[in-house]
Amino acid sequence: MKRQILKKYNRLISLLLSLLGIGGTFTFISCDGTGQVEYGTPSATFKIFGKVTSEDGDQIPYIKVKAAMHNYDSSYTNEAGEYTLVLGSFPSDQDFYMEYSDVDGPSNGLYQTKDSTVSFVNPQFENGDGSWYSGEASKKVDIQLKEDN
Amino acid sequence: MDSKLTIRKKIALELYRKFRKNARALHQLDYIFWECTLRCNLDCIHCGSDCKKESMVKDMPVADFIKAIDDIKSIVNPNKTMIVFTGGEPLVRNDLEVCGRQLYKRGFPWGIVSNGLHLTQTRLQSLLQAGLRAVTISLDGMGNSHNWLRRNPNSFEQAVHAISLLSKIPDLKYDVVSCINQKNFDELDAIKELLLSKGVTDWRMFTVFPIGRARDHKELQLSPVQFKQLFDYIAKERKKGDIKLSYGCEGYLGNYEGEVRDNLFFCRAGISIASVLIDGSISACPNLRENFIEGNIYADSFKDVWQKKYRKHRDRNWLKTGDCADCDSFKYCEGNGLHLRNEKGELLFCHLHRIQEGEKQELN
């Protein structure tokens, strides 16, 4: 928790520095607040978004979405069952092992956890900086969860 | 411009003090150098290391380095941790691809720093297939000045050839790094034009400090006036924007901070950067002296060393001695880059003082 606070604090400082005309927002933020060192680190953003529904087509809120086996921040579906997960990674083909789990108890039904592999093959990046940051690639992934009886 | 801080810079540097403090607390490793060989195909006048053409030191086996990486993998995000093969000249090793594939499989981006002499189309393709993501090529001037420093009549041609090869690879990140010295100081515009003609977008400069072979070649160092003029040149060229020119990460520059590179000065050695040296030593940047070695992969766990040691890298107050003791800039530079400290921890070179010296001489 403390590490997350420190990281967010440094992102804020990076933003303030950008406002002062020091460095680009990307330069500081892209490397998780540490910036380019001697040679730069190739990086890219992968955005996975979509909707989580039941087998009956009902939207499911508060489903936890995370990329398993990675220490990435997780995300949750909103009231409309929609989610967005933004992952920083290496600008090449990627497989993200996603996990969709019901963590809020029976309040809106109980659902089985679902694992899914989201593959980016020859990803098309947008809004790169022409240098080390390739930009963002996105993919829509809708998920159906089975009820846990 | 001059080195005296403007209000805007002071605010920025004060904010950045907090950034550095947080980064020290995080101590998140995200950059690893591997000194994979001490062998080199050149015999340069200047070299940051003490490498030799025929080094007596054997190259570290790939398996040993990978074992160290596997040890530390659980405390880093591989996708955000760059591994850079350095030397010596990495391309003298024929098994870089073996190591590269192992790293790629584990999700690490990796790159090399090379003089370009051994880079051919075939080798480049082979490296790319092993996951090579980044290359830095050294180009230290136009023909005569580059070859003088590299002490090889073909090195300029080969370095330019290597740059041409790299520029044709669409997704590869590469930059050119130049050691600016008395011989090439008047060639900066010519070098820039050459790089632009080859499609180079990123150009980085550094200056020689008294380390390695440069200790014996005073002519490699710029005069104080030239030193200051170099930063004026970089600041001016950055505003033009036709090439992304920057000064290396090596020293605090007063009011030139934020003008000649993207980031404010922060020596990250041991804070987010580690290195594995040829004999297995675990250090921070590879050009730090032996007194900064924290362990050895053949005797210690890389992970344990990173988590439990590096105290003198993270708390720099012990560097507030000598010229730094009463210096108002210490709070911003924390004693300059650790690679500029000798075996006793004494500061060998202060960038800010050299710039100020140049300012005074210009006025006279």
Short mmCIF file of C-alpha atoms in Angstrom, two decimals:
data_model
loop_
_atom_site.label_atom_id
_atom_site.label_comp_id
_atom_site.label_asym_id
_atom_site.label_seq_id
_atom_site.Cartn_x
_atom_site.Cartn_y
_atom_site.Cartn_z
CA MET A 1 0.00 0.00 0.00
CA LYS A 2 2.78 2.39 0.96
CA ARG A 3 4.56 1.65 -2.31
CA GLN A 4 1.43 2.46 -4.28
CA ILE A 5 1.13 5.78 -2.46
CA LEU A 6 4.76 6.64 -3.18
CA LYS A 7 4.32 5.75 -6.84
CA LYS A 8 1.22 7.88 -7.12
CA TYR A 9 2.95 10.71 -5.27
CA ASN A 10 5.79 10.62 -7.78
CA ARG A 11 3.36 10.60 -10.67
CA LEU A 12 1.81 13.74 -9.24
CA ILE A 13 5.23 15.37 -8.91
CA SER A 14 5.97 14.37 -12.51
CA LEU A 15 2.78 16.03 -13.60
CA LEU A 16 3.61 19.21 -11.69
CA LEU A 17 7.07 19.22 -13.24
CA SER A 18 5.50 18.88 -16.66
CA LEU A 19 3.39 21.93 -15.91
CA LEU A 20 6.61 23.74 -15.09
CA GLY A 21 7.93 22.73 -18.48
CA ILE A 22 10.38 20.19 -17.09
CA GLY A 23 10.36 16.87 -18.91
CA GLY A 24 7.47 15.32 -20.77
CA THR A 25 4.69 13.68 -18.84
CA PHE A 26 5.56 10.46 -20.62
CA THR A 27 9.22 10.57 -19.76
CA PHE A 28 8.58 10.45 -16.07
CA ILE A 29 5.37 8.47 -15.92
CA SER A 30 5.97 5.80 -18.52
CA CYS A 31 8.71 4.12 -16.54
CA ASP A 32 6.59 4.00 -13.45
CA GLY A 33 7.90 7.31 -12.23
CA THR A 34 11.53 6.59 -12.74
CA GLY A 35 12.11 8.10 -16.16
CA GLN A 36 14.59 7.34 -18.87
CA VAL A 37 17.98 6.50 -17.55
CA GLU A 38 20.97 6.04 -19.76
CA TYR A 39 19.48 4.32 -22.75
CA GLY A 40 15.72 4.37 -22.42
CA THR A 41 13.28 1.55 -22.05
CA PRO A 42 10.94 0.54 -24.88
CA SER A 43 7.44 0.54 -23.52
CA ALA A 44 3.81 0.52 -24.54
CA THR A 45 0.36 0.62 -23.05
CA PHE A 46 -2.13 -2.18 -23.56
CA LYS A 47 -5.75 -1.37 -22.84
CA ILE A 48 -8.21 -4.20 -22.34
CA PHE A 49 -11.84 -3.20 -21.99
CA GLY A 50 -15.24 -4.77 -22.32
CA LYS A 51 -18.34 -5.90 -20.50
CA VAL A 52 -18.95 -8.72 -18.03
CA THR A 53 -22.37 -10.33 -18.16
CA SER A 54 -24.11 -13.41 -16.87
CA GLU A 55 -25.14 -16.23 -19.18
CA ASP A 56 -28.56 -14.58 -19.26
CA GLY A 57 -26.99 -11.39 -20.55
CA ASP A 58 -27.33 -9.42 -17.32
CA GLN A 59 -24.55 -6.96 -16.62
CA ILE A 60 -22.53 -7.76 -13.49
CA PRO A 61 -21.03 -4.95 -11.41
CA TYR A 62 -18.07 -5.25 -8.97
CA ILE A 63 -16.31 -8.07 -10.75
CA LYS A 64 -12.59 -7.88 -10.10
CA VAL A 65 -10.50 -7.93 -13.26
CA LYS A 66 -6.79 -8.50 -13.09
CA ALA A 67 -3.91 -9.73 -15.20
CA ALA A 68 -2.83 -12.86 -13.39
CA MET A 69 0.85 -13.54 -12.78
CA HIS A 70 1.59 -9.83 -12.99
CA ASN A 71 1.72 -7.26 -10.25
CA TYR A 72 -0.55 -4.92 -12.10
CA ASP A 73 -3.31 -2.88 -10.54
CA SER A 74 -6.63 -4.56 -10.76
CA SER A 75 -9.87 -3.02 -11.92
CA TYR A 76 -13.58 -3.58 -11.23
CA THR A 77 -16.64 -3.56 -13.43
CA ASN A 78 -18.95 -0.59 -12.99
CA GLU A 79 -22.73 -0.61 -12.59
CA ALA A 80 -23.07 -1.34 -16.30
CA GLY A 81 -20.70 -4.31 -16.03
CA GLU A 82 -18.03 -2.44 -17.97
CA TYR A 83 -14.35 -2.52 -17.17
CA THR A 84 -11.08 -1.11 -18.41
CA LEU A 85 -7.66 -2.39 -17.48
CA VAL A 86 -4.58 -0.51 -18.60
CA LEU A 87 -1.32 -2.44 -18.55
CA GLY A 88 2.17 -1.19 -19.15
CA SER A 89 4.35 -3.58 -21.05
CA PHE A 90 6.91 -4.28 -23.68
CA PRO A 91 5.92 -3.14 -27.24
CA SER A 92 5.55 -6.53 -28.90
CA ASP A 93 3.10 -9.42 -29.14
CA GLN A 94 1.71 -10.07 -25.69
CA ASP A 95 -0.45 -12.63 -23.93
CA PHE A 96 -2.20 -11.37 -20.83
CA TYR A 97 -3.64 -14.02 -18.54
CA MET A 98 -6.80 -12.38 -17.25
CA GLU A 99 -8.81 -13.37 -14.25
CA TYR A 100 -12.41 -12.26 -13.70
CA SER A 101 -13.59 -12.98 -10.17
CA ASP A 102 -16.63 -12.24 -8.06
CA VAL A 103 -15.29 -10.76 -4.84
CA ASP A 104 -18.31 -8.93 -3.41
CA GLY A 105 -20.20 -11.92 -2.09
CA PRO A 106 -23.79 -12.80 -2.90
CA SER A 107 -25.13 -9.22 -3.05
CA ASN A 108 -25.67 -9.35 -6.82
CA GLY A 109 -25.38 -13.09 -7.36
CA LEU A 110 -22.44 -15.42 -7.08
CA TYR A 111 -20.34 -16.17 -10.14
CA GLN A 112 -17.53 -18.55 -10.91
CA THR A 113 -14.07 -17.13 -11.52
CA LYS A 114 -13.10 -17.18 -15.18
CA ASP A 115 -9.62 -17.18 -16.66
CA SER A 116 -9.06 -15.88 -20.15
CA THR A 117 -6.00 -15.22 -22.29
CA VAL A 118 -6.05 -11.93 -24.14
CA SER A 119 -3.55 -11.98 -26.97
CA PHE A 120 -2.21 -8.97 -28.78
CA VAL A 121 -0.75 -10.15 -32.07
CA ASN A 122 1.04 -7.54 -34.16
CA PRO A 123 -0.51 -4.81 -32.02
CA GLN A 124 -1.20 -1.47 -33.65
CA PHE A 125 0.00 1.28 -31.34
CA GLU A 126 -1.32 4.81 -31.39
CA ASN A 127 -0.04 8.07 -29.98
CA GLY A 128 3.56 7.02 -29.41
CA ASP A 129 6.15 9.69 -28.86
CA GLY A 130 8.31 8.65 -31.80
CA SER A 131 10.95 7.48 -29.39
CA TRP A 132 10.96 4.83 -26.67
CA TYR A 133 7.21 4.86 -26.06
CA SER A 134 5.35 3.04 -28.83
CA GLY A 135 1.89 4.20 -27.75
CA GLU A 136 -1.31 2.41 -26.86
CA ALA A 137 -2.95 -0.70 -28.30
CA SER A 138 -6.44 -1.68 -27.18
CA LYS A 139 -8.70 -4.70 -27.38
CA LYS A 140 -12.36 -5.22 -26.50
CA VAL A 141 -12.99 -8.41 -24.56
CA ASP A 142 -16.52 -9.24 -23.38
CA ILE A 143 -16.84 -11.98 -20.80
CA GLN A 144 -19.68 -14.19 -19.67
CA LEU A 145 -19.59 -15.66 -16.18
CA LYS A 146 -21.38 -18.77 -15.03
CA GLU A 147 -23.45 -18.62 -11.90
CA ASP A 148 -21.88 -20.38 -8.92
CA ASN A 149 -24.64 -22.55 -7.53
CA MET B 1 22.06 31.31 -20.49
CA ASP B 2 23.90 30.97 -17.20
CA SER B 3 24.03 28.48 -14.37
CA LYS B 4 22.20 30.59 -11.78
CA LEU B 5 18.85 29.07 -10.93
CA THR B 6 15.66 30.80 -11.97
CA ILE B 7 12.61 30.74 -9.68
CA ARG B 8 10.95 28.17 -11.96
CA LYS B 9 13.95 25.87 -11.74
CA LYS B 10 14.15 26.23 -7.98
CA ILE B 11 10.52 25.19 -7.64
CA ALA B 12 11.10 22.26 -9.98
CA LEU B 13 14.23 21.15 -8.17
CA GLU B 14 12.50 21.39 -4.79
CA LEU B 15 9.67 19.22 -6.10
CA TYR B 16 12.20 16.81 -7.51
CA ARG B 17 13.91 16.44 -4.12
CA LYS B 18 10.70 14.83 -2.92
CA PHE B 19 10.57 12.68 -6.04
CA ARG B 20 14.07 11.40 -5.35
CA LYS B 21 13.25 10.73 -1.71
CA ASN B 22 10.25 8.66 -2.75
CA ALA B 23 12.30 6.80 -5.37
CA ARG B 24 14.90 5.95 -2.75
CA ALA B 25 12.19 4.59 -0.48
CA LEU B 26 10.69 2.58 -3.33
CA HIS B 27 14.12 1.24 -4.33
CA GLN B 28 12.46 -0.37 -7.35
CA LEU B 29 14.97 -2.05 -9.60
CA ASP B 30 14.17 -1.37 -13.25
CA TYR B 31 17.52 -1.27 -15.02
CA ILE B 32 20.24 -3.91 -15.03
CA PHE B 33 23.57 -3.71 -16.78
CA TRP B 34 25.40 -6.90 -17.58
CA GLU B 35 29.11 -6.51 -18.16
CA CYS B 36 29.11 -9.59 -20.37
CA THR B 37 32.73 -9.39 -21.52
CA LEU B 38 35.86 -7.36 -21.07
CA ARG B 39 37.09 -8.28 -24.52
CA CYS B 40 36.95 -5.56 -27.13
CA ASN B 41 37.69 -5.23 -30.83
CA LEU B 42 38.99 -1.70 -30.37
CA ASP B 43 41.65 -0.08 -28.27
CA CYS B 44 40.18 3.35 -27.70
CA ILE B 45 41.97 6.31 -26.18
CA HIS B 46 38.97 6.74 -23.94
CA CYS B 47 37.04 3.95 -22.33
CA GLY B 48 34.84 3.94 -19.28
CA SER B 49 36.05 0.48 -18.42
CA ASP B 50 39.50 -1.01 -18.26
CA CYS B 51 38.78 -3.45 -21.06
CA LYS B 52 41.47 -4.84 -23.29
CA LYS B 53 41.59 -6.31 -26.77
CA GLU B 54 42.47 -9.72 -25.42
CA SER B 55 41.16 -9.72 -21.92
CA MET B 56 42.53 -12.33 -19.59
CA VAL B 57 39.19 -12.38 -17.83
CA LYS B 58 36.85 -15.03 -19.17
CA ASP B 59 33.36 -14.05 -20.27
CA MET B 60 30.66 -14.85 -17.78
CA PRO B 61 28.64 -17.89 -18.89
CA VAL B 62 25.10 -17.02 -19.95
CA ALA B 63 23.67 -19.59 -17.54
CA ASP B 64 25.26 -17.80 -14.58
CA PHE B 65 23.72 -14.47 -15.51
CA ILE B 66 20.31 -16.00 -16.19
CA LYS B 67 20.43 -17.70 -12.80
CA ALA B 68 20.94 -14.28 -11.19
CA ILE B 69 18.05 -12.87 -13.22
CA ASP B 70 15.80 -15.73 -12.13
CA ASP B 71 16.78 -14.99 -8.57
CA ILE B 72 15.71 -11.37 -8.79
CA LYS B 73 12.72 -11.85 -11.06
CA SER B 74 10.19 -12.00 -8.23
CA ILE B 75 10.89 -8.43 -7.11
CA VAL B 76 10.82 -6.72 -10.49
CA ASN B 77 8.31 -6.31 -13.26
CA PRO B 78 10.21 -7.94 -16.14
CA ASN B 79 8.36 -5.95 -18.77
CA LYS B 80 9.51 -2.73 -17.15
CA THR B 81 13.05 -3.79 -16.41
CA MET B 82 15.60 -3.09 -19.10
CA ILE B 83 18.68 -5.27 -19.34
CA VAL B 84 21.63 -3.76 -21.15
CA PHE B 85 24.61 -5.80 -22.30
CA THR B 86 27.76 -3.80 -21.97
CA GLY B 87 31.45 -4.56 -21.98
CA GLY B 88 34.04 -4.52 -23.44
CA GLU B 89 32.28 -4.87 -26.75
CA PRO B 90 29.24 -7.15 -26.37
CA LEU B 91 29.24 -8.15 -30.04
CA VAL B 92 32.49 -10.08 -29.65
CA ARG B 93 30.38 -12.67 -27.87
CA ASN B 94 28.71 -15.12 -30.19
CA ASP B 95 26.14 -16.24 -27.66
CA LEU B 96 24.32 -12.96 -27.00
CA GLU B 97 21.35 -14.43 -28.79
CA VAL B 98 21.24 -17.35 -26.35
CA CYS B 99 21.05 -14.95 -23.44
CA GLY B 100 18.65 -12.65 -25.31
CA ARG B 101 16.19 -15.46 -25.99
CA GLN B 102 16.27 -16.51 -22.35
CA LEU B 103 15.53 -12.93 -21.28
CA TYR B 104 12.84 -12.51 -23.92
CA LYS B 105 11.16 -15.69 -22.71
CA ARG B 106 11.06 -14.18 -19.23
CA GLY B 107 9.59 -10.92 -20.53
CA PHE B 108 12.63 -8.67 -20.18
CA PRO B 109 13.44 -6.12 -22.86
CA TRP B 110 17.14 -6.11 -23.57
CA GLY B 111 19.60 -4.03 -25.49
CA ILE B 112 23.27 -3.54 -26.23
CA VAL B 113 25.79 -0.73 -26.18
CA SER B 114 28.16 -1.23 -29.08
CA ASN B 115 30.85 0.45 -31.13
CA GLY B 116 29.15 -1.02 -34.19
CA LEU B 117 32.33 -2.51 -35.62
CA HIS B 118 30.99 -6.06 -35.64
CA LEU B 119 27.41 -5.26 -36.52
CA THR B 120 26.40 -6.80 -39.82
CA GLN B 121 22.99 -7.29 -41.38
CA THR B 122 23.16 -11.02 -40.57
CA ARG B 123 24.12 -10.46 -36.94
CA LEU B 124 21.49 -7.78 -36.51
CA GLN B 125 18.77 -10.08 -37.83
CA SER B 126 19.97 -12.81 -35.53
CA LEU B 127 19.85 -10.46 -32.53
CA LEU B 128 16.43 -9.16 -33.49
CA GLN B 129 15.11 -12.70 -33.68
CA ALA B 130 16.40 -13.19 -30.15
CA GLY B 131 14.35 -10.23 -28.94
CA LEU B 132 16.78 -7.32 -29.18
CA ARG B 133 14.84 -4.15 -28.46
CA ALA B 134 17.36 -1.35 -28.08
CA VAL B 135 20.80 -0.44 -29.33
CA THR B 136 23.15 2.39 -28.54
CA ILE B 137 25.92 3.02 -31.05
CA SER B 138 28.93 5.19 -30.28
CA LEU B 139 29.91 7.82 -32.82
CA ASP B 140 32.54 10.21 -31.57
CA GLY B 141 32.90 12.65 -34.40
CA MET B 142 33.40 12.79 -38.13
CA GLY B 143 35.94 10.48 -39.77
CA ASN B 144 39.26 11.67 -38.42
CA SER B 145 38.18 12.56 -34.91
CA HIS B 146 36.18 9.35 -34.46
CA ASN B 147 39.00 7.18 -35.77
CA TRP B 148 41.51 9.08 -33.62
CA LEU B 149 39.60 8.30 -30.47
CA ARG B 150 38.87 4.72 -31.52
CA ARG B 151 42.40 4.20 -32.83
CA ASN B 152 41.10 2.31 -35.84
CA PRO B 153 40.97 3.68 -39.41
CA ASN B 154 37.79 1.74 -40.24
CA SER B 155 35.79 2.41 -37.13
CA PHE B 156 33.99 5.53 -38.41
CA GLU B 157 32.86 3.82 -41.57
CA GLN B 158 31.68 0.79 -39.59
CA ALA B 159 29.85 2.86 -36.99
CA VAL B 160 28.01 4.79 -39.71
CA HIS B 161 27.23 1.51 -41.45
CA ALA B 162 25.81 0.14 -38.19
CA ILE B 163 23.64 3.25 -37.79
CA SER B 164 22.37 2.81 -41.35
CA LEU B 165 21.44 -0.80 -40.60
CA LEU B 166 19.58 0.15 -37.43
CA SER B 167 17.67 2.96 -39.08
CA LYS B 168 16.05 0.44 -41.43
CA ILE B 169 14.48 -1.59 -38.62
CA PRO B 170 11.06 -0.05 -37.99
CA ASP B 171 10.39 -1.07 -34.38
CA LEU B 172 13.90 -1.03 -33.00
CA LYS B 173 14.76 1.73 -30.56
CA TYR B 174 18.25 3.04 -30.98
CA ASP B 175 20.25 6.11 -30.28
CA VAL B 176 23.70 7.42 -31.03
CA VAL B 177 25.98 8.50 -28.24
CA SER B 178 28.92 10.83 -28.75
CA CYS B 179 31.81 11.55 -26.45
CA ILE B 180 32.42 15.27 -26.91
CA ASN B 181 36.04 16.31 -26.69
CA GLN B 182 38.49 18.86 -28.07
CA LYS B 183 38.81 16.99 -31.37
CA ASN B 184 35.14 16.95 -32.27
CA PHE B 185 33.88 20.07 -30.51
CA ASP B 186 33.85 22.03 -33.77
CA GLU B 187 32.08 19.22 -35.61
CA LEU B 188 28.81 19.15 -33.73
CA ASP B 189 26.77 20.58 -36.61
CA ALA B 190 28.42 18.21 -39.08
CA ILE B 191 27.70 15.19 -36.88
CA LYS B 192 24.14 16.30 -36.49
CA GLU B 193 23.68 16.65 -40.26
CA LEU B 194 25.17 13.20 -40.76
CA LEU B 195 22.83 11.67 -38.21
CA LEU B 196 19.80 13.42 -39.68
CA SER B 197 20.76 12.15 -43.13
CA LYS B 198 20.76 8.60 -41.71
CA GLY B 199 17.33 9.06 -40.13
CA VAL B 200 18.59 9.14 -36.53
CA THR B 201 16.07 10.67 -34.13
CA ASP B 202 17.88 10.37 -30.78
CA TRP B 203 21.37 11.68 -30.13
CA ARG B 204 23.02 11.74 -26.74
CA MET B 205 26.22 13.42 -25.72
CA PHE B 206 28.50 12.89 -22.82
CA THR B 207 31.78 14.38 -21.74
CA VAL B 208 34.84 12.62 -20.49
CA PHE B 209 35.55 12.46 -16.82
CA PRO B 210 38.84 11.30 -15.36
CA ILE B 211 38.22 7.59 -15.22
CA GLY B 212 39.69 4.58 -17.04
CA ARG B 213 42.06 5.53 -19.85
CA ALA B 214 40.78 9.12 -19.89
CA ARG B 215 42.82 9.78 -16.77
CA ASP B 216 45.91 9.91 -18.97
CA HIS B 217 44.47 11.95 -21.84
CA LYS B 218 43.73 15.46 -20.66
CA GLU B 219 43.02 16.60 -24.23
CA LEU B 220 39.84 14.54 -24.14
CA GLN B 221 38.34 17.00 -21.69
CA LEU B 222 36.73 20.21 -22.88
CA SER B 223 37.99 23.53 -21.59
CA PRO B 224 35.66 25.23 -19.10
CA VAL B 225 34.43 27.65 -21.79
CA GLN B 226 33.81 24.83 -24.26
CA PHE B 227 32.09 22.87 -21.52
CA LYS B 228 29.60 25.68 -20.92
CA GLN B 229 29.19 26.27 -24.66
CA LEU B 230 28.30 22.62 -25.11
CA PHE B 231 25.26 23.03 -22.88
CA ASP B 232 24.28 26.22 -24.70
CA TYR B 233 24.49 24.22 -27.92
CA ILE B 234 22.37 21.35 -26.61
CA ALA B 235 19.74 23.73 -25.20
CA LYS B 236 19.55 25.60 -28.52
CA GLU B 237 19.31 22.43 -30.60
CA ARG B 238 16.61 20.96 -28.39
CA LYS B 239 14.46 24.00 -29.06
CA LYS B 240 14.81 23.42 -32.81
CA GLY B 241 13.48 19.91 -32.37
CA ASP B 242 14.82 18.33 -35.57
CA ILE B 243 16.74 15.76 -33.53
CA LYS B 244 16.17 14.72 -29.94
CA LEU B 245 19.49 15.77 -28.50
CA SER B 246 20.28 15.30 -24.84
CA TYR B 247 23.15 15.22 -22.42
CA GLY B 248 23.83 11.94 -20.60
CA CYS B 249 22.70 11.28 -17.07
CA GLU B 250 26.00 12.00 -15.43
CA GLY B 251 26.03 15.32 -13.57
CA TYR B 252 24.12 18.19 -12.00
CA LEU B 253 24.08 21.26 -14.24
CA GLY B 254 22.48 24.12 -12.28
CA ASN B 255 20.11 26.18 -14.40
CA TYR B 256 20.81 23.98 -17.43
CA GLU B 257 18.75 21.32 -15.66
CA GLY B 258 15.57 20.77 -17.64
CA GLU B 259 17.13 22.42 -20.72
CA VAL B 260 19.59 19.81 -21.97
CA ARG B 261 17.85 16.56 -21.14
CA ASP B 262 14.33 15.43 -20.39
CA ASN B 263 14.86 14.68 -16.73
CA LEU B 264 16.35 16.63 -13.89
CA PHE B 265 19.58 15.19 -12.60
CA PHE B 266 19.22 12.11 -10.45
CA CYS B 267 21.97 9.55 -10.04
CA ARG B 268 19.91 6.36 -9.86
CA ALA B 269 22.85 4.06 -9.23
CA GLY B 270 21.74 1.60 -6.59
CA ILE B 271 18.31 3.22 -6.38
CA SER B 272 16.79 1.72 -9.51
CA ILE B 273 19.92 0.55 -11.35
CA ALA B 274 22.06 -2.49 -10.66
CA SER B 275 24.79 -4.18 -12.59
CA VAL B 276 26.32 -7.62 -12.75
CA LEU B 277 30.00 -7.29 -13.55
CA ILE B 278 32.22 -9.71 -15.40
CA ASP B 279 33.43 -11.46 -12.23
CA GLY B 280 29.94 -11.72 -10.79
CA SER B 281 30.21 -8.59 -8.67
CA ILE B 282 26.90 -6.92 -7.98
CA SER B 283 27.20 -3.18 -8.29
CA ALA B 284 25.11 -0.25 -9.46
CA CYS B 285 26.36 1.36 -12.70
CA PRO B 286 29.19 -0.65 -14.26
CA ASN B 287 31.64 2.24 -14.16
CA LEU B 288 31.51 2.69 -10.40
CA ARG B 289 34.68 1.93 -8.48
CA GLU B 290 35.20 -1.26 -6.54
CA ASN B 291 34.17 0.33 -3.25
CA PHE B 292 30.59 0.38 -4.52
CA ILE B 293 30.36 -3.38 -5.01
CA GLU B 294 27.64 -4.84 -2.80
CA GLY B 295 27.96 -8.57 -3.36
CA ASN B 296 28.66 -11.28 -5.89
CA ILE B 297 26.21 -13.53 -7.71
CA TYR B 298 28.52 -16.51 -7.10
CA ALA B 299 28.28 -16.06 -3.34
CA ASP B 300 25.13 -14.05 -2.66
CA SER B 301 21.53 -13.87 -3.73
CA PHE B 302 21.09 -10.95 -6.14
CA LYS B 303 17.62 -10.45 -4.70
CA ASP B 304 18.87 -10.31 -1.10
CA VAL B 305 21.66 -7.95 -2.01
CA TRP B 306 19.25 -5.59 -3.75
CA GLN B 307 16.77 -5.67 -0.89
CA LYS B 308 19.17 -5.51 2.04
CA LYS B 309 22.18 -3.56 0.82
CA TYR B 310 22.94 -0.50 -1.31
CA ARG B 311 22.77 1.72 1.76
CA LYS B 312 25.49 4.10 0.65
CA HIS B 313 23.78 4.45 -2.71
CA ARG B 314 20.44 5.29 -1.18
CA ASP B 315 21.60 7.66 1.53
CA ARG B 316 24.08 10.07 -0.02
CA ASN B 317 24.67 12.26 3.03
CA TRP B 318 28.08 10.69 3.50
CA LEU B 319 29.14 12.44 0.27
CA LYS B 320 28.76 15.86 1.84
CA THR B 321 32.48 16.27 2.31
CA GLY B 322 35.26 18.20 0.56
CA ASP B 323 33.90 20.71 -1.94
CA CYS B 324 30.39 19.37 -1.38
CA ALA B 325 30.42 20.07 2.37
CA ASP B 326 29.39 23.71 2.10
CA CYS B 327 27.85 23.68 -1.36
CA ASP B 328 24.30 25.04 -1.61
CA SER B 329 23.59 22.74 -4.55
CA PHE B 330 24.13 19.54 -2.58
CA LYS B 331 20.42 19.28 -1.85
CA TYR B 332 19.81 19.07 -5.60
CA CYS B 333 22.79 17.02 -6.77
CA GLU B 334 23.50 14.87 -3.68
CA GLY B 335 27.18 14.85 -4.50
CA ASN B 336 26.88 14.38 -8.30
CA GLY B 337 27.06 10.95 -10.00
CA LEU B 338 28.53 8.14 -7.95
CA HIS B 339 30.76 7.19 -10.89
CA LEU B 340 32.56 10.50 -10.32
CA ARG B 341 33.74 9.35 -6.91
CA ASN B 342 37.11 7.71 -6.49
CA GLU B 343 38.01 4.78 -4.28
CA LYS B 344 38.02 7.05 -1.24
CA GLY B 345 34.66 8.52 -2.11
CA GLU B 346 36.19 11.86 -3.13
CA LEU B 347 34.57 13.84 -5.93
CA LEU B 348 36.63 13.80 -9.13
CA PHE B 349 34.58 16.19 -11.19
CA CYS B 350 31.83 18.73 -10.54
CA HIS B 351 29.87 19.68 -13.65
CA LEU B 352 28.40 22.77 -12.05
CA HIS B 353 31.79 24.11 -10.98
CA ARG B 354 33.16 23.52 -14.48
CA ILE B 355 30.24 25.43 -16.01
CA GLN B 356 30.71 28.28 -13.52
CA GLU B 357 34.40 28.35 -14.35
CA GLY B 358 33.48 28.64 -18.03
CA GLU B 359 31.09 31.50 -17.28
CA LYS B 360 33.79 33.43 -15.47
CA GLN B 361 36.29 32.89 -18.27
CA GLU B 362 33.75 33.99 -20.87
CA LEU B 363 33.16 37.22 -18.98
CA ASN B 364 36.87 37.92 -18.79
#
